[in-house]
PDB file of C-alpha atoms in Angstrom:
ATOM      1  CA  UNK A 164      11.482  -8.059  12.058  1.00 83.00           C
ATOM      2  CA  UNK A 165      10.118  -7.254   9.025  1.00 92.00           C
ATOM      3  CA  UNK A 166      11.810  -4.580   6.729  1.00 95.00           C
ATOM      4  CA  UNK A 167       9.863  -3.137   3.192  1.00 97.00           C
ATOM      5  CA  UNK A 168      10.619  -1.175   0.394  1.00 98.00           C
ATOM      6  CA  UNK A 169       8.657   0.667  -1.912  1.00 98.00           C
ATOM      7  CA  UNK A 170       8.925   0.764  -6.050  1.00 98.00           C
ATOM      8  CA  UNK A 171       7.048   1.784  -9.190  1.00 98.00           C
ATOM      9  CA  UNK A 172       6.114   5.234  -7.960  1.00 98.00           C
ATOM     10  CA  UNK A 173       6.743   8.296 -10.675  1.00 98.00           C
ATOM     11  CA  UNK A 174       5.231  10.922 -12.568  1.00 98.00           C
ATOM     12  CA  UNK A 175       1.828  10.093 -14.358  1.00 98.00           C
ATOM     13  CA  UNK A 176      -1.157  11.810 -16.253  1.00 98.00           C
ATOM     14  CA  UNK A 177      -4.346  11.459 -14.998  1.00 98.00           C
ATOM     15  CA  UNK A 178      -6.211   8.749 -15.957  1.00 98.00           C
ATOM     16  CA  UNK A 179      -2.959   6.684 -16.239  1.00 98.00           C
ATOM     17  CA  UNK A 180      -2.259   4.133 -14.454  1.00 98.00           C
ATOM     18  CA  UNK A 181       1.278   2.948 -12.082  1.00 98.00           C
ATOM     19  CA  UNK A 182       1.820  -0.573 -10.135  1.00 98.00           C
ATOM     20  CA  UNK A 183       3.508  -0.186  -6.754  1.00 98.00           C
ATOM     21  CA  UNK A 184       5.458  -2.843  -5.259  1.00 98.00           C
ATOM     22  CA  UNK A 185       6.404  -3.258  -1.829  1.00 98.00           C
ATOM     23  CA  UNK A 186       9.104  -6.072  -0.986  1.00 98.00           C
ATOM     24  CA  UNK A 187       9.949  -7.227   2.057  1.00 96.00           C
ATOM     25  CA  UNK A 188      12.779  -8.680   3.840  1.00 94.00           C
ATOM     26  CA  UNK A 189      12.407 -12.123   5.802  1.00 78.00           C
ATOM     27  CA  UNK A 190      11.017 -15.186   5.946  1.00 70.00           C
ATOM     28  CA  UNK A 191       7.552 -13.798   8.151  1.00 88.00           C
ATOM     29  CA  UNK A 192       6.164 -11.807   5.290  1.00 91.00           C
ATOM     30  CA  UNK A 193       3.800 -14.425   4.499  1.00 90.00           C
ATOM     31  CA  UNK A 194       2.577 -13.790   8.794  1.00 92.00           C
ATOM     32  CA  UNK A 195       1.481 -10.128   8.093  1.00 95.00           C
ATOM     33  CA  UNK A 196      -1.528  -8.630   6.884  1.00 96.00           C
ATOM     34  CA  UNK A 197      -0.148  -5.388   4.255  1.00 97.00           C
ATOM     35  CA  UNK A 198      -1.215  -2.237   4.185  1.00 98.00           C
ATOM     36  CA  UNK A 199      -0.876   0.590   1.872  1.00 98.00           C
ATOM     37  CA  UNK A 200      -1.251   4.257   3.013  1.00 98.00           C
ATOM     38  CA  UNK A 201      -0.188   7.724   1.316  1.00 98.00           C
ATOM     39  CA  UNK A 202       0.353  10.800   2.771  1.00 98.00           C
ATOM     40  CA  UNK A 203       0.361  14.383   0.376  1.00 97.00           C
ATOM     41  CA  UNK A 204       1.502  17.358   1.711  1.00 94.00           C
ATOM     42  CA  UNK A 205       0.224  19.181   4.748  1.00 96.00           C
ATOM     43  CA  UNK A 206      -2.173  16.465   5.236  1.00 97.00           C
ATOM     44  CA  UNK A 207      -1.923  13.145   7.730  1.00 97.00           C
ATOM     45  CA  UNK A 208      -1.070   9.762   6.408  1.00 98.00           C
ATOM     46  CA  UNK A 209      -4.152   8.360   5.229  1.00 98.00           C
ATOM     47  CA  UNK A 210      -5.263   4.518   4.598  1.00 98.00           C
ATOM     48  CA  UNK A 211      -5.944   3.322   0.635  1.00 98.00           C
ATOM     49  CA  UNK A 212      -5.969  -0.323   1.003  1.00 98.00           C
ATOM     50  CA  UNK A 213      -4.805  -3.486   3.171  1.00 98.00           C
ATOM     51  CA  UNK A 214      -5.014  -7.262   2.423  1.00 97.00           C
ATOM     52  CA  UNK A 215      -4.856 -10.155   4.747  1.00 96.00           C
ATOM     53  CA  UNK A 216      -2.176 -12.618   5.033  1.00 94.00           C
ATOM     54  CA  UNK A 217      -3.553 -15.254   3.041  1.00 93.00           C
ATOM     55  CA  UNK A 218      -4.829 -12.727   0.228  1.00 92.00           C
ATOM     56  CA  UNK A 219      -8.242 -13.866   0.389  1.00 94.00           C
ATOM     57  CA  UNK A 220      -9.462 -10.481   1.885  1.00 96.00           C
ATOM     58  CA  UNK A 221      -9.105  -6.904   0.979  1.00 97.00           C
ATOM     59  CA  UNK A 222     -10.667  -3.521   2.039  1.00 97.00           C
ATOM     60  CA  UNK A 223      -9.845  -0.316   0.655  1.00 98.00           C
ATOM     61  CA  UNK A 224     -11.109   3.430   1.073  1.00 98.00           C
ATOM     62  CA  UNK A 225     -13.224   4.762  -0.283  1.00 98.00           C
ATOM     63  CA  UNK A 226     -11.799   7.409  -2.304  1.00 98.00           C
ATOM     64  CA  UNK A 227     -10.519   4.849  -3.919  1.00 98.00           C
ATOM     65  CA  UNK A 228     -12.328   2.159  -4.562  1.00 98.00           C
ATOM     66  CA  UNK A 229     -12.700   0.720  -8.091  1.00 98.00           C
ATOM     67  CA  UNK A 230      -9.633   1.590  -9.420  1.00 98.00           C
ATOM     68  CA  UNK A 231      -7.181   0.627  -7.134  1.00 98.00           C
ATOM     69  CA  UNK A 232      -6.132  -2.887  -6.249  1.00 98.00           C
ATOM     70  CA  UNK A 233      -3.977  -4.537  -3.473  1.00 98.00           C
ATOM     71  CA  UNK A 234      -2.365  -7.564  -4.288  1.00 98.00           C
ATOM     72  CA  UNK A 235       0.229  -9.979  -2.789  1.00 97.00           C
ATOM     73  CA  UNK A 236       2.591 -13.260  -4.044  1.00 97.00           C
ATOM     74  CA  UNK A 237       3.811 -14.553  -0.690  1.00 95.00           C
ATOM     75  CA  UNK A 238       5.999 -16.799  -2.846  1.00 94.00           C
ATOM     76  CA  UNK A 239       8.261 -13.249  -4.527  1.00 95.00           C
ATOM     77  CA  UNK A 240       7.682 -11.770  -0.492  1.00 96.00           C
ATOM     78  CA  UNK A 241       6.074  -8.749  -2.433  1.00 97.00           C
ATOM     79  CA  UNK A 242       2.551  -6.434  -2.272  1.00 98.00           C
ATOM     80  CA  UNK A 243       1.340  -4.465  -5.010  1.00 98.00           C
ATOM     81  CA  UNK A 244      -1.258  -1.613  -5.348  1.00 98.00           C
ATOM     82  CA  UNK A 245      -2.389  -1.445  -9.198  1.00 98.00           C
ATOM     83  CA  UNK A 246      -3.817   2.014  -9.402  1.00 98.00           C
ATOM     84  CA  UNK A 247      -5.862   2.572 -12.638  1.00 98.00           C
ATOM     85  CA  UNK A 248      -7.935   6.051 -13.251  1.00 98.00           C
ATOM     86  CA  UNK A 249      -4.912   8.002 -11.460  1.00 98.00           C
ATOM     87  CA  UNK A 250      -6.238  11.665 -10.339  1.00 98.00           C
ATOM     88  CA  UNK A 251      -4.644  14.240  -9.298  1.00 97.00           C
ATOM     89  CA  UNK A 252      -5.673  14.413  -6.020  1.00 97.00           C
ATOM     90  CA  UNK A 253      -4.292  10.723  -6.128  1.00 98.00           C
ATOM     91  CA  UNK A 254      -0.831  12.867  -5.930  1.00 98.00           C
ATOM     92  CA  UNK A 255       1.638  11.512  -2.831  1.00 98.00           C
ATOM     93  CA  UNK A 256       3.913   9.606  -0.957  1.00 98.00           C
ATOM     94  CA  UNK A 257       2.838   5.929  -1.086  1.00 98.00           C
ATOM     95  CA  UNK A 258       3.910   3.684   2.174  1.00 98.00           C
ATOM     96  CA  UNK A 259       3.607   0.084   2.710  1.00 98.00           C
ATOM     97  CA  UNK A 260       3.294  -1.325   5.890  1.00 98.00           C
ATOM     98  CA  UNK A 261       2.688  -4.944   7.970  1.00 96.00           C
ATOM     99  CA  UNK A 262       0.944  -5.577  10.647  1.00 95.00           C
ATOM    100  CA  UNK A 263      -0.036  -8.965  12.157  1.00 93.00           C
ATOM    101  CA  UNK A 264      -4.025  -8.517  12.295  1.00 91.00           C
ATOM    102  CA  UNK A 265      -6.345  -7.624   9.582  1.00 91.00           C
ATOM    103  CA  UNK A 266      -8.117  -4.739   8.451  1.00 91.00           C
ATOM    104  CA  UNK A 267      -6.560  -2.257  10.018  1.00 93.00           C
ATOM    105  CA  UNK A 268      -7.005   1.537   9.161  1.00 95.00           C
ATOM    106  CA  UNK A 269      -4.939   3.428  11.556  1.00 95.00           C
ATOM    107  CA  UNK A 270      -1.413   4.250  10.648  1.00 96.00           C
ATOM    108  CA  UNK A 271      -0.343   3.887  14.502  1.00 95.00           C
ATOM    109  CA  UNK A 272      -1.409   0.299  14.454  1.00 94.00           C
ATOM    110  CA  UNK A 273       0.624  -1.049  11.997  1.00 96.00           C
ATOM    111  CA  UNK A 274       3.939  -2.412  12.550  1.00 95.00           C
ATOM    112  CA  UNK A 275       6.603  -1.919   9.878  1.00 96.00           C
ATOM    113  CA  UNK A 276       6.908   0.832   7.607  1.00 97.00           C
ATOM    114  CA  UNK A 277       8.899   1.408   4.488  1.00 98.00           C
ATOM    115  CA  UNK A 278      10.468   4.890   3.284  1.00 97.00           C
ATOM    116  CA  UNK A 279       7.790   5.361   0.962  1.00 98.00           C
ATOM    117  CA  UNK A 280       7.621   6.297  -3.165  1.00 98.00           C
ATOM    118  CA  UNK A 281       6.266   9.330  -4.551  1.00 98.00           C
ATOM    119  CA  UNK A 282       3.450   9.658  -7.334  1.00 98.00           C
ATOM    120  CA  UNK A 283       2.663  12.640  -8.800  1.00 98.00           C
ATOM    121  CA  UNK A 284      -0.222  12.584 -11.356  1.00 98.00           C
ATOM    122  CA  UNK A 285      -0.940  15.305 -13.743  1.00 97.00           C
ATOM    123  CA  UNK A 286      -3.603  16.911 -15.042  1.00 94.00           C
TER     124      UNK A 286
END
């Protein structure tokens, strides 16, 4: 059992830049590939990034790529996604989530979830 919670989110302009962190409960967080996925209104959850357990591996979409990065300190039990170039249609609720193989796109196929964090960028 694996339980996460999402920080950092919050009101930027575009072109700024926020750091998420997810931290998770439990001594198995160091077991789980992470994911990051956001989700605006009226629109599905989509997939923006995912590392593997070990950190040595990352994909991201596409939309994107180059200005985001995932990150993860197994030591702290904590994921990151350093978004840089924020745009506005950047703008919603940012989930973390685990997931024991790696990559995985699909929100169904992952795990745990947290509650989420909202970021709202500006333009």
């Amino acid at each position: 059992q694996v339980q996460l919670e999402e920080s950092g989110g919050g009101l930027v302009q575009a072109g700024g830049s926020l750091r998420l962190s997810c931290a998770a409960s439990g001594r198995t967080f160091s077991s789980y590939a992470m994911g990051w996925f956001r989700q605006a209104p009226g629109k599905e959850r989509e997939f923006v990034a995912a590392i593997v357990w070990s950190g040595t591996a990352r994909s991201y979409a596409d939309s994107v790529k180059g200005r985001f990065t995932i990150s993860r300190d197994n030591t702290k039990n904590t994921a990151y996604l350093q978004m840089n170039g924020l745009k506005p249609e950047d703008t919603a609720v940012y989930y973390c989530a685990a997931a024991l193989q790696y990559p995985l796109t699909k929100p169904a196929q992952y795990m745990y979830w947290g509650q989420g964090t909202q970021v709202t960028v500006s333009s």
